[in-house]
mmCIF file of C-alpha atoms in Angstrom:
data_model
loop_
_atom_site.group_PDB
_atom_site.id
_atom_site.type_symbol
_atom_site.label_atom_id
_atom_site.label_comp_id
_atom_site.label_asym_id
_atom_site.label_seq_id
_atom_site.Cartn_x
_atom_site.Cartn_y
_atom_site.Cartn_z
ATOM 1 C CA MET A 1 0.000 0.000 0.000
ATOM 2 C CA GLN A 2 2.864 2.335 0.739
ATOM 3 C CA GLY A 3 4.166 1.909 -2.820
ATOM 4 C CA GLY A 4 3.080 3.846 -5.875
ATOM 5 C CA MET A 5 -0.584 4.701 -6.196
ATOM 6 C CA PRO A 6 -2.501 3.506 -9.270
ATOM 7 C CA GLN A 7 -2.202 5.837 -12.208
ATOM 8 C CA THR A 8 -5.137 7.714 -13.640
ATOM 9 C CA LEU A 9 -5.519 10.620 -16.008
ATOM 10 C CA CYS A 10 -5.919 14.102 -14.659
ATOM 11 C CA SER A 11 -8.976 16.155 -15.448
ATOM 12 C CA SER A 12 -7.255 18.136 -18.160
ATOM 13 C CA THR A 13 -6.412 14.987 -20.131
ATOM 14 C CA MET A 14 -9.660 13.180 -19.368
ATOM 15 C CA PHE A 15 -11.633 15.933 -21.059
ATOM 16 C CA THR A 16 -11.198 16.976 -24.645
ATOM 17 C CA PRO A 17 -12.886 20.185 -25.825
ATOM 18 C CA SER A 18 -15.813 17.919 -26.599
ATOM 19 C CA GLY A 19 -15.860 15.450 -23.748
ATOM 20 C CA PHE A 20 -14.275 12.589 -21.830
ATOM 21 C CA SER A 21 -11.663 10.569 -23.648
ATOM 22 C CA PRO A 22 -9.467 8.032 -21.876
ATOM 23 C CA HIS A 23 -7.370 7.652 -25.013
ATOM 24 C CA LEU A 24 -6.180 11.250 -25.464
ATOM 25 C CA VAL A 25 -3.099 11.261 -23.296
ATOM 26 C CA PRO A 26 -0.502 14.058 -23.178
ATOM 27 C CA GLY A 27 2.074 13.873 -25.913
ATOM 28 C CA GLU A 28 0.305 11.115 -27.857
ATOM 29 C CA GLU A 29 0.483 11.573 -31.601
ATOM 30 C CA SER A 30 -2.684 11.486 -33.651
ATOM 31 C CA PRO A 31 -3.053 8.592 -36.076
ATOM 32 C CA GLN A 32 -1.994 9.146 -39.635
ATOM 33 C CA ASP A 33 -4.901 11.166 -40.894
ATOM 34 C CA GLY A 34 -5.676 11.488 -44.520
ATOM 35 C CA PRO A 35 -5.169 14.608 -46.593
ATOM 36 C CA GLY A 36 -8.521 16.155 -45.796
ATOM 37 C CA PRO A 37 -11.987 15.794 -44.352
ATOM 38 C CA GLY A 38 -14.642 13.446 -45.622
ATOM 39 C CA PRO A 39 -17.188 14.398 -48.247
ATOM 40 C CA GLY A 40 -19.501 17.192 -47.244
ATOM 41 C CA ILE A 41 -17.168 18.640 -44.602
ATOM 42 C CA PRO A 42 -15.377 21.777 -45.775
ATOM 43 C CA GLU A 43 -11.734 22.536 -45.076
ATOM 44 C CA GLY A 44 -10.984 25.432 -42.738
ATOM 45 C CA PRO A 45 -12.966 26.523 -39.678
ATOM 46 C CA GLN A 46 -13.886 24.033 -36.972
ATOM 47 C CA LEU A 47 -17.071 22.088 -37.624
ATOM 48 C CA THR A 48 -20.055 23.612 -35.797
ATOM 49 C CA SER A 49 -23.089 21.900 -37.374
ATOM 50 C CA ALA A 50 -24.077 19.547 -40.156
ATOM 51 C CA SER A 51 -26.755 17.057 -41.070
ATOM 52 C CA LEU A 52 -26.551 13.646 -39.432
ATOM 53 C CA ASP A 53 -25.843 12.021 -42.813
ATOM 54 C CA THR A 54 -22.923 14.368 -43.393
ATOM 55 C CA LEU A 55 -21.482 13.719 -39.947
ATOM 56 C CA ILE A 56 -21.717 9.964 -40.505
ATOM 57 C CA GLN A 57 -19.982 10.336 -43.850
ATOM 58 C CA HIS A 58 -17.214 12.297 -42.149
ATOM 59 C CA LEU A 59 -16.685 9.337 -39.799
ATOM 60 C CA VAL A 60 -16.185 6.830 -42.626
ATOM 61 C CA PRO A 61 -12.509 6.226 -43.497
ATOM 62 C CA THR A 62 -11.235 5.718 -47.023
ATOM 63 C CA ALA A 63 -7.955 4.549 -48.512
ATOM 64 C CA ASP A 64 -6.586 8.107 -48.220
ATOM 65 C CA TYR A 65 -8.558 9.575 -45.331
ATOM 66 C CA TYR A 66 -9.049 8.974 -41.622
ATOM 67 C CA PRO A 67 -11.052 11.315 -39.358
ATOM 68 C CA GLU A 68 -9.341 13.151 -36.532
ATOM 69 C CA LYS A 69 -9.226 11.154 -33.319
ATOM 70 C CA ALA A 70 -11.072 13.859 -31.363
ATOM 71 C CA TYR A 71 -13.854 13.783 -33.955
ATOM 72 C CA VAL A 72 -14.140 9.988 -33.789
ATOM 73 C CA PHE A 73 -14.567 10.059 -30.027
ATOM 74 C CA THR A 74 -16.919 13.052 -29.970
ATOM 75 C CA PHE A 75 -19.210 11.798 -32.704
ATOM 76 C CA LEU A 76 -19.357 8.221 -31.403
ATOM 77 C CA LEU A 77 -20.326 9.654 -28.021
ATOM 78 C CA SER A 78 -22.871 12.260 -29.109
ATOM 79 C CA SER A 79 -24.392 10.380 -32.055
ATOM 80 C CA ARG A 80 -26.335 8.092 -29.682
ATOM 81 C CA LEU A 81 -28.643 11.043 -29.037
ATOM 82 C CA PHE A 82 -29.816 10.738 -32.640
ATOM 83 C CA ILE A 83 -29.163 7.176 -33.788
ATOM 84 C CA PRO A 84 -28.657 3.863 -31.939
ATOM 85 C CA PRO A 85 -25.036 2.594 -32.053
ATOM 86 C CA HIS A 86 -25.957 -0.576 -33.966
ATOM 87 C CA GLU A 87 -27.682 1.495 -36.665
ATOM 88 C CA LEU A 88 -24.719 3.875 -36.861
ATOM 89 C CA LEU A 89 -22.263 0.998 -37.353
ATOM 90 C CA SER A 90 -24.570 -0.529 -39.949
ATOM 91 C CA ARG A 91 -24.586 2.720 -41.948
ATOM 92 C CA VAL A 92 -20.823 3.094 -41.637
ATOM 93 C CA CYS A 93 -20.342 -0.442 -42.945
ATOM 94 C CA GLN A 94 -22.789 0.129 -45.812
ATOM 95 C CA LEU A 95 -20.931 3.267 -46.854
ATOM 96 C CA CYS A 96 -17.606 1.439 -46.678
ATOM 97 C CA ILE A 97 -18.941 -1.427 -48.824
ATOM 98 C CA LYS A 98 -20.297 1.015 -51.405
ATOM 99 C CA GLN A 99 -17.285 3.355 -51.548
ATOM 100 C CA GLN A 100 -14.650 0.599 -51.541
ATOM 101 C CA GLN A 101 -16.734 -1.764 -53.760
ATOM 102 C CA LEU A 102 -16.382 -4.565 -51.218
ATOM 103 C CA ASP A 103 -19.343 -6.428 -52.730
ATOM 104 C CA GLN A 104 -17.574 -6.969 -56.029
ATOM 105 C CA ILE A 105 -15.577 -10.037 -57.034
ATOM 106 C CA PRO A 106 -12.666 -9.964 -57.394
ATOM 107 C CA LEU A 107 -11.717 -7.270 -54.891
ATOM 108 C CA ASP A 108 -9.189 -4.601 -55.760
ATOM 109 C CA THR A 109 -6.465 -5.974 -53.467
ATOM 110 C CA ALA A 110 -4.225 -2.905 -53.597
ATOM 111 C CA LYS A 111 -7.128 -0.578 -52.785
ATOM 112 C CA VAL A 112 -8.451 -2.749 -49.961
ATOM 113 C CA ARG A 113 -4.983 -3.029 -48.396
ATOM 114 C CA LYS A 114 -4.848 0.749 -48.185
ATOM 115 C CA PHE A 115 -8.372 0.939 -46.764
ATOM 116 C CA GLY A 116 -8.156 -2.065 -44.409
ATOM 117 C CA PRO A 117 -5.925 -0.557 -41.704
ATOM 118 C CA LYS A 118 -8.153 2.544 -41.547
ATOM 119 C CA ILE A 119 -11.422 0.684 -40.914
ATOM 120 C CA LEU A 120 -9.673 -1.616 -38.444
ATOM 121 C CA GLN A 121 -8.384 1.434 -36.591
ATOM 122 C CA LEU A 122 -11.893 2.898 -36.407
ATOM 123 C CA LEU A 123 -13.322 -0.371 -35.088
ATOM 124 C CA THR A 124 -10.497 -0.653 -32.555
ATOM 125 C CA GLU A 125 -11.105 2.864 -31.236
ATOM 126 C CA TRP A 126 -14.840 2.206 -31.049
ATOM 127 C CA THR A 127 -14.473 -1.057 -29.132
ATOM 128 C CA GLU A 128 -11.868 0.364 -26.740
ATOM 129 C CA THR A 129 -13.760 3.544 -25.903
ATOM 130 C CA PHE A 130 -17.367 2.268 -25.943
ATOM 131 C CA PRO A 131 -17.180 -1.490 -25.261
ATOM 132 C CA SER A 132 -20.718 -1.506 -23.851
ATOM 133 C CA ASP A 133 -22.028 -0.859 -27.373
ATOM 134 C CA PHE A 134 -20.825 -4.350 -28.300
ATOM 135 C CA GLN A 135 -23.073 -6.069 -25.800
ATOM 136 C CA ASP A 136 -25.495 -5.875 -28.718
ATOM 137 C CA GLU A 137 -25.126 -8.919 -31.021
ATOM 138 C CA GLU A 138 -25.983 -6.716 -34.003
ATOM 139 C CA MET A 139 -22.873 -4.643 -33.325
ATOM 140 C CA VAL A 140 -20.662 -7.720 -33.229
ATOM 141 C CA GLY A 141 -22.314 -8.999 -36.412
ATOM 142 C CA HIS A 142 -21.600 -5.774 -38.329
ATOM 143 C CA LEU A 143 -17.984 -5.773 -37.082
ATOM 144 C CA LYS A 144 -17.406 -9.356 -38.219
ATOM 145 C CA ASP A 145 -19.082 -8.773 -41.581
ATOM 146 C CA ILE A 146 -16.971 -5.792 -42.616
ATOM 147 C CA ILE A 147 -13.729 -7.500 -41.593
ATOM 148 C CA ARG A 148 -14.687 -10.723 -43.394
ATOM 149 C CA ARG A 149 -15.162 -8.680 -46.563
ATOM 150 C CA ILE A 150 -11.618 -7.294 -46.482
ATOM 151 C CA ALA A 151 -9.863 -10.341 -44.968
ATOM 152 C CA PRO A 152 -9.319 -12.181 -48.342
ATOM 153 C CA CYS A 153 -6.884 -9.389 -49.273
ATOM 154 C CA ASP A 154 -4.692 -9.837 -46.184
ATOM 155 C CA GLU A 155 -4.660 -12.779 -43.774
ATOM 156 C CA ALA A 156 -3.507 -10.446 -40.964
ATOM 157 C CA TYR A 157 -7.014 -8.946 -40.865
ATOM 158 C CA TRP A 158 -8.360 -12.223 -39.413
ATOM 159 C CA LYS A 159 -5.859 -11.980 -36.580
ATOM 160 C CA THR A 160 -6.819 -8.345 -35.971
ATOM 161 C CA MET A 161 -10.518 -9.244 -35.830
ATOM 162 C CA ASN A 162 -9.871 -11.988 -33.297
ATOM 163 C CA GLN A 163 -7.798 -9.593 -31.188
ATOM 164 C CA ILE A 164 -10.537 -6.933 -31.295
ATOM 165 C CA LEU A 165 -13.184 -9.464 -30.268
ATOM 166 C CA GLN A 166 -10.969 -10.820 -27.490
ATOM 167 C CA ASN A 167 -10.373 -7.318 -26.107
ATOM 168 C CA VAL A 168 -14.103 -6.554 -26.235
ATOM 169 C CA SER A 169 -14.873 -9.779 -24.417
ATOM 170 C CA GLN A 170 -12.386 -8.916 -21.659
ATOM 171 C CA LYS A 171 -13.784 -5.408 -21.261
ATOM 172 C CA LEU A 172 -17.365 -6.674 -21.115
ATOM 173 C CA ALA A 173 -16.352 -9.272 -18.512
ATOM 174 C CA THR A 174 -14.798 -6.523 -16.391
ATOM 175 C CA MET A 175 -17.946 -4.411 -16.766
ATOM 176 C CA SER A 176 -20.062 -7.384 -15.743
ATOM 177 C CA GLN A 177 -17.971 -7.876 -12.607
ATOM 178 C CA GLY A 178 -18.432 -4.201 -11.755
ATOM 179 C CA GLU A 179 -22.206 -4.484 -12.170
ATOM 180 C CA GLU A 180 -22.269 -7.611 -10.002
ATOM 181 C CA SER A 181 -20.316 -5.851 -7.264
ATOM 182 C CA ILE A 182 -22.854 -2.990 -7.307
ATOM 183 C CA VAL A 183 -25.688 -5.488 -6.869
ATOM 184 C CA LYS A 184 -23.872 -7.173 -3.983
ATOM 185 C CA VAL A 185 -23.191 -3.865 -2.221
ATOM 186 C CA ASN A 186 -26.821 -2.749 -2.550
ATOM 187 C CA ALA A 187 -28.051 -6.144 -1.303
ATOM 188 C CA SER A 188 -25.648 -5.994 1.641
ATOM 189 C CA VAL A 189 -26.871 -2.524 2.615
ATOM 190 C CA SER A 190 -30.503 -3.668 2.443
ATOM 191 C CA ASP A 191 -29.778 -6.774 4.531
ATOM 192 C CA LYS A 192 -28.037 -4.715 7.201
ATOM 193 C CA LEU A 193 -30.950 -2.296 7.410
ATOM 194 C CA VAL A 194 -33.386 -5.193 7.922
ATOM 195 C CA ALA A 195 -31.108 -6.784 10.528
ATOM 196 C CA PHE A 196 -30.730 -3.489 12.357
ATOM 197 C CA LYS A 197 -34.514 -3.115 12.618
ATOM 198 C CA THR A 198 -35.080 -6.668 13.891
ATOM 199 C CA LYS A 199 -32.291 -7.023 16.447
ATOM 200 C CA PRO A 200 -29.761 -4.815 18.279
ATOM 201 C CA PRO A 201 -26.552 -4.305 16.274
ATOM 202 C CA PRO A 202 -23.461 -6.123 17.555
ATOM 203 C CA ILE A 203 -20.591 -4.206 19.103
ATOM 204 C CA GLN A 204 -18.595 -2.695 16.251
ATOM 205 C CA LYS A 205 -14.984 -1.677 16.011
ATOM 206 C CA ASP A 206 -14.415 2.020 15.627
ATOM 207 C CA ILE A 207 -12.410 3.413 12.726
ATOM 208 C CA LEU A 208 -9.340 4.237 14.823
ATOM 209 C CA SER A 209 -8.971 0.617 15.966
ATOM 210 C CA ILE A 210 -9.034 -0.531 12.337
ATOM 211 C CA CYS A 211 -6.839 2.158 10.770
ATOM 212 C CA SER A 212 -5.184 4.877 12.811
ATOM 213 C CA ASP A 213 -3.029 6.246 9.974
ATOM 214 C CA PRO A 214 -4.780 9.094 8.085
ATOM 215 C CA TYR A 215 -2.500 8.706 5.064
ATOM 216 C CA ALA A 216 -3.248 4.970 4.764
ATOM 217 C CA LEU A 217 -7.003 5.566 4.943
ATOM 218 C CA ALA A 218 -6.755 8.370 2.360
ATOM 219 C CA GLN A 219 -4.911 5.975 0.053
ATOM 220 C CA GLN A 220 -7.539 3.283 0.534
ATOM 221 C CA LEU A 221 -10.320 5.767 -0.205
ATOM 222 C CA THR A 222 -8.476 6.799 -3.357
ATOM 223 C CA HIS A 223 -8.203 3.171 -4.474
ATOM 224 C CA VAL A 224 -11.969 2.798 -4.033
ATOM 225 C CA GLU A 225 -12.620 6.024 -5.946
ATOM 226 C CA LEU A 226 -10.413 4.981 -8.865
ATOM 227 C CA GLU A 227 -11.914 1.501 -9.025
ATOM 228 C CA ARG A 228 -15.466 2.862 -9.109
ATOM 229 C CA LEU A 229 -14.581 5.582 -11.595
ATOM 230 C CA SER A 230 -13.043 3.009 -13.937
ATOM 231 C CA HIS A 231 -16.460 1.397 -14.456
ATOM 232 C CA ILE A 232 -18.149 4.612 -15.650
ATOM 233 C CA GLY A 233 -18.248 4.817 -19.439
ATOM 234 C CA PRO A 234 -18.388 8.222 -21.143
ATOM 235 C CA GLU A 235 -21.747 7.280 -22.677
ATOM 236 C CA GLU A 236 -23.301 7.242 -19.191
ATOM 237 C CA PHE A 237 -22.845 11.009 -18.946
ATOM 238 C CA VAL A 238 -24.715 11.485 -22.228
ATOM 239 C CA GLN A 239 -27.436 9.017 -21.289
ATOM 240 C CA ALA A 240 -27.952 10.629 -17.881
ATOM 241 C CA PHE A 241 -29.261 13.813 -19.512
ATOM 242 C CA ALA A 242 -30.600 12.419 -22.784
ATOM 243 C CA GLN A 243 -33.834 13.857 -24.120
ATOM 244 C CA LYS A 244 -36.035 12.639 -26.947
ATOM 245 C CA ASP A 245 -34.839 13.794 -30.365
ATOM 246 C CA PRO A 246 -37.600 16.153 -31.634
ATOM 247 C CA LEU A 247 -37.108 14.888 -35.208
ATOM 248 C CA ASP A 248 -37.388 11.238 -34.152
ATOM 249 C CA THR A 249 -40.997 10.069 -34.468
ATOM 250 C CA THR A 250 -40.336 6.321 -34.527
ATOM 251 C CA GLN A 251 -37.875 5.547 -31.763
ATOM 252 C CA PRO A 252 -38.900 5.413 -28.086
ATOM 253 C CA CYS A 253 -37.453 8.113 -25.856
ATOM 254 C CA PHE A 254 -33.754 7.365 -25.522
ATOM 255 C CA SER A 255 -33.780 8.231 -21.832
ATOM 256 C CA ASP A 256 -36.070 5.227 -21.284
ATOM 257 C CA GLN A 257 -33.233 2.991 -22.435
ATOM 258 C CA LYS A 258 -30.404 4.710 -20.597
ATOM 259 C CA LYS A 259 -27.969 2.713 -18.545
ATOM 260 C CA THR A 260 -26.341 4.817 -15.867
ATOM 261 C CA GLY A 261 -25.898 2.233 -13.123
ATOM 262 C CA ASN A 262 -22.176 2.846 -12.617
ATOM 263 C CA LEU A 263 -22.625 6.600 -12.463
ATOM 264 C CA GLU A 264 -25.452 6.295 -9.955
ATOM 265 C CA ALA A 265 -23.449 3.798 -7.876
ATOM 266 C CA TYR A 266 -20.570 6.275 -7.675
ATOM 267 C CA VAL A 267 -22.891 8.979 -6.366
ATOM 268 C CA LYS A 268 -24.214 6.520 -3.767
ATOM 269 C CA TRP A 269 -20.643 5.761 -2.705
ATOM 270 C CA PHE A 270 -20.149 9.468 -1.941
ATOM 271 C CA ASN A 271 -23.288 9.476 0.214
ATOM 272 C CA ARG A 272 -22.228 6.347 2.085
ATOM 273 C CA LEU A 273 -18.845 7.881 2.860
ATOM 274 C CA CYS A 274 -20.597 10.977 4.242
ATOM 275 C CA TYR A 275 -22.721 8.838 6.551
ATOM 276 C CA LEU A 276 -19.724 6.720 7.575
ATOM 277 C CA VAL A 277 -17.866 9.827 8.739
ATOM 278 C CA ALA A 278 -20.884 11.139 10.671
ATOM 279 C CA THR A 279 -21.555 7.716 12.216
ATOM 280 C CA GLU A 280 -17.955 7.195 13.330
ATOM 281 C CA ILE A 281 -17.894 10.631 14.983
ATOM 282 C CA CYS A 282 -21.164 10.082 16.827
ATOM 283 C CA MET A 283 -20.426 6.534 18.028
ATOM 284 C CA PRO A 284 -18.097 7.314 20.999
ATOM 285 C CA ALA A 285 -19.886 8.185 24.233
ATOM 286 C CA LYS A 286 -17.265 10.646 25.482
ATOM 287 C CA LYS A 287 -16.570 14.090 24.068
ATOM 288 C CA LYS A 288 -12.798 13.579 24.102
ATOM 289 C CA GLN A 289 -13.081 10.425 21.974
ATOM 290 C CA ARG A 290 -15.451 12.104 19.537
ATOM 291 C CA ALA A 291 -13.000 14.993 19.224
ATOM 292 C CA GLN A 292 -10.211 12.524 18.426
ATOM 293 C CA VAL A 293 -12.290 10.969 15.649
ATOM 294 C CA ILE A 294 -13.059 14.417 14.213
ATOM 295 C CA GLU A 295 -9.378 15.347 14.210
ATOM 296 C CA PHE A 296 -8.549 12.002 12.585
ATOM 297 C CA PHE A 297 -10.981 12.633 9.724
ATOM 298 C CA ILE A 298 -9.649 16.168 9.332
ATOM 299 C CA ASP A 299 -6.198 14.651 8.795
ATOM 300 C CA VAL A 300 -7.643 12.089 6.367
ATOM 301 C CA ALA A 301 -9.320 14.902 4.426
ATOM 302 C CA ARG A 302 -6.060 16.832 4.287
ATOM 303 C CA GLU A 303 -4.261 13.754 2.908
ATOM 304 C CA CYS A 304 -7.006 13.342 0.305
ATOM 305 C CA PHE A 305 -6.422 16.956 -0.722
ATOM 306 C CA ASN A 306 -2.676 16.341 -1.016
ATOM 307 C CA ILE A 307 -3.250 13.227 -3.120
ATOM 308 C CA GLY A 308 -5.731 15.024 -5.399
ATOM 309 C CA ASN A 309 -8.774 13.040 -4.276
ATOM 310 C CA PHE A 310 -11.274 15.897 -4.110
ATOM 311 C CA ASN A 311 -14.329 13.628 -4.109
ATOM 312 C CA SER A 312 -13.437 11.868 -0.841
ATOM 313 C CA LEU A 313 -12.322 15.211 0.586
ATOM 314 C CA MET A 314 -15.757 16.722 -0.035
ATOM 315 C CA ALA A 315 -17.525 13.618 1.295
ATOM 316 C CA ILE A 316 -15.587 13.843 4.567
ATOM 317 C CA ILE A 317 -16.283 17.558 4.934
ATOM 318 C CA SER A 318 -19.968 16.968 4.145
ATOM 319 C CA GLY A 319 -20.109 14.215 6.765
ATOM 320 C CA MET A 320 -18.630 16.503 9.420
ATOM 321 C CA ASN A 321 -21.139 19.207 8.479
ATOM 322 C CA MET A 322 -24.176 16.935 8.886
ATOM 323 C CA SER A 323 -26.457 18.138 11.665
ATOM 324 C CA PRO A 324 -25.812 15.199 14.068
ATOM 325 C CA VAL A 325 -22.143 16.195 14.039
ATOM 326 C CA SER A 326 -22.263 19.966 13.682
ATOM 327 C CA ARG A 327 -24.582 20.329 16.698
ATOM 328 C CA LEU A 328 -21.972 18.729 19.027
ATOM 329 C CA LYS A 329 -20.781 22.131 20.247
ATOM 330 C CA LYS A 330 -18.906 20.857 23.303
ATOM 331 C CA THR A 331 -17.151 18.210 21.229
ATOM 332 C CA TRP A 332 -16.079 20.767 18.634
ATOM 333 C CA GLY A 333 -14.810 22.906 21.509
ATOM 334 C CA LYS A 334 -12.149 20.268 22.112
ATOM 335 C CA VAL A 335 -11.103 20.065 18.455
ATOM 336 C CA LYS A 336 -8.209 21.946 16.873
ATOM 337 C CA THR A 337 -10.274 23.348 14.040
ATOM 338 C CA ALA A 338 -7.677 25.452 12.194
ATOM 339 C CA LYS A 339 -6.933 22.678 9.653
ATOM 340 C CA PHE A 340 -10.642 21.985 9.207
ATOM 341 C CA PHE A 341 -11.401 25.613 8.404
ATOM 342 C CA ILE A 342 -8.614 25.606 5.800
ATOM 343 C CA LEU A 343 -10.146 22.564 4.099
ATOM 344 C CA GLU A 344 -13.629 24.082 4.275
ATOM 345 C CA HIS A 345 -12.238 27.213 2.652
ATOM 346 C CA GLN A 346 -10.843 25.131 -0.229
ATOM 347 C CA MET A 347 -14.280 23.567 -0.841
ATOM 348 C CA ASP A 348 -16.271 26.764 -0.180
ATOM 349 C CA PRO A 349 -19.163 26.963 -2.703
ATOM 350 C CA THR A 350 -18.808 30.758 -2.949
ATOM 351 C CA GLY A 351 -18.174 31.982 -6.494
ATOM 352 C CA ASN A 352 -19.292 28.667 -7.992
ATOM 353 C CA PHE A 353 -16.604 26.810 -6.015
ATOM 354 C CA TYR A 354 -13.881 29.212 -7.154
ATOM 355 C CA ASN A 355 -11.325 28.006 -4.593
ATOM 356 C CA TYR A 356 -11.917 24.362 -5.431
ATOM 357 C CA ARG A 357 -11.684 24.979 -9.174
ATOM 358 C CA THR A 358 -8.398 26.804 -8.648
ATOM 359 C CA ALA A 359 -7.056 23.888 -6.619
ATOM 360 C CA LEU A 360 -8.293 21.438 -9.268
ATOM 361 C CA ARG A 361 -6.419 23.306 -12.005
ATOM 362 C CA GLY A 362 -3.302 23.232 -9.842
ATOM 363 C CA ALA A 363 -3.655 19.487 -9.302
ATOM 364 C CA ALA A 364 -4.162 18.962 -13.043
ATOM 365 C CA HIS A 365 -0.995 20.941 -13.795
ATOM 366 C CA ARG A 366 0.918 18.894 -11.210
ATOM 367 C CA SER A 367 -0.364 15.724 -12.834
ATOM 368 C CA GLN A 368 0.911 16.745 -16.260
ATOM 369 C CA THR A 369 4.427 17.379 -14.962
ATOM 370 C CA ALA A 370 4.518 14.543 -12.404
ATOM 371 C CA HIS A 371 7.203 11.892 -12.290
ATOM 372 C CA SER A 372 5.409 9.474 -9.929
ATOM 373 C CA ASN A 373 2.049 7.748 -10.249
ATOM 374 C CA ARG A 374 0.888 9.215 -6.946
ATOM 375 C CA GLU A 375 1.303 12.771 -8.227
ATOM 376 C CA LYS A 376 -0.705 11.993 -11.366
ATOM 377 C CA ILE A 377 -3.951 11.327 -9.516
ATOM 378 C CA VAL A 378 -6.750 13.867 -9.892
ATOM 379 C CA ILE A 379 -10.267 12.863 -8.807
ATOM 380 C CA PRO A 380 -12.726 15.750 -9.182
ATOM 381 C CA PHE A 381 -15.664 16.491 -6.888
ATOM 382 C CA PHE A 382 -18.086 14.325 -8.829
ATOM 383 C CA SER A 383 -21.417 15.944 -7.959
ATOM 384 C CA LEU A 384 -20.134 19.320 -9.136
ATOM 385 C CA LEU A 385 -18.821 17.733 -12.323
ATOM 386 C CA ILE A 386 -22.270 16.283 -13.009
ATOM 387 C CA LYS A 387 -23.826 19.683 -12.312
ATOM 388 C CA ASP A 388 -21.431 21.361 -14.772
ATOM 389 C CA ILE A 389 -22.212 18.801 -17.455
ATOM 390 C CA TYR A 390 -25.938 19.219 -16.848
ATOM 391 C CA PHE A 391 -25.844 22.983 -17.365
ATOM 392 C CA LEU A 392 -23.601 22.644 -20.416
ATOM 393 C CA ASN A 393 -26.157 20.244 -21.853
ATOM 394 C CA GLU A 394 -29.073 22.540 -20.981
ATOM 395 C CA GLY A 395 -27.346 25.516 -22.576
ATOM 396 C CA CYS A 396 -26.715 23.823 -25.914
ATOM 397 C CA ALA A 397 -29.493 22.642 -28.219
ATOM 398 C CA ASN A 398 -28.923 19.207 -29.760
ATOM 399 C CA ARG A 399 -30.347 20.399 -33.060
ATOM 400 C CA LEU A 400 -30.459 23.769 -34.756
ATOM 401 C CA PRO A 401 -33.656 25.233 -36.269
ATOM 402 C CA ASN A 402 -32.584 23.984 -39.733
ATOM 403 C CA GLY A 403 -32.456 20.393 -38.443
ATOM 404 C CA HIS A 404 -28.672 20.177 -38.372
ATOM 405 C CA VAL A 405 -26.936 18.490 -35.473
ATOM 406 C CA ASN A 406 -25.326 21.116 -33.239
ATOM 407 C CA PHE A 407 -21.657 20.090 -33.119
ATOM 408 C CA GLU A 408 -20.212 23.294 -31.698
#
């Protein structure tokens, strides 16, 4: 535990100008893009709007063109507001078959060998970034079909397809384990509530008898945060605020189909940590012992701040500000509160959390120049992140009055 902390991306690298991307890391070169944009997309200024058909065309690679990596991620993420992923992949494959004449016999081997690596790269990026899309058998079917069409021109394409499918299978297995753990945690909480109502709870160990080192507990909290964050796919943020497409008269409301279990579980984790802190403070019968627990959690919160774990930091502060704790005036009278007030100041909501946002930018800068894994960790205050995303979504229309998709 005292070794290097697990590595994660800081907020500045997790978010592109258009959203969350775990594949855009500092210093990484873009793939070999083609000489220009796809049909229908003009050279020059940044794309701000276009029809859905045009945007799909811009996603389709050719022998001499590959879309920018930021565009691939952004469109694959946002397109699900307008078209289901399996239908999008179907249209991409149809366009590829038509443009590259993959339904003709014999195939133009030289042309397909130039096109093959591009479509394989697109499929690889799609499966790595949005593996949950490939829980749908239709998605897997389209992927296999397009690769089978180009495989006769190069045997290596079969190996690539098998590798893609193997990676998807591993990612889906990991996601399934995460979902199972959420179910187990929720069931355990429910069982404990029932047991508590039916019989007196057994004598429990207090937090200080289990872990008296604030730094160790802060590390453990950070491990939990990173593990739970790793299960949240970028599509969950889109699905959380999805609204029915006004031009879609056939599909059911997308929000009815949304899957945001991992995101919701992470929010619940924050709430449980708040209640844990409040419970541990209120458990001791004597004021002196309660004061010791408060000071311990203040030190844990400070270590979380130093690590860059702002979510656990805010949960601890919120727990200490809950009314069962804040009303313990005599207990607080025995606490050295100077460090607590400093932490509260850092998370002060005044000015739309100005102090916190300043500290977050500093942590992100430290992460970019860090030499150790521990210094690279930045975990934002999640509820505020969700709030920011919500208002960004509310302030931007999905479609413009002319029916174009708003891509600005």
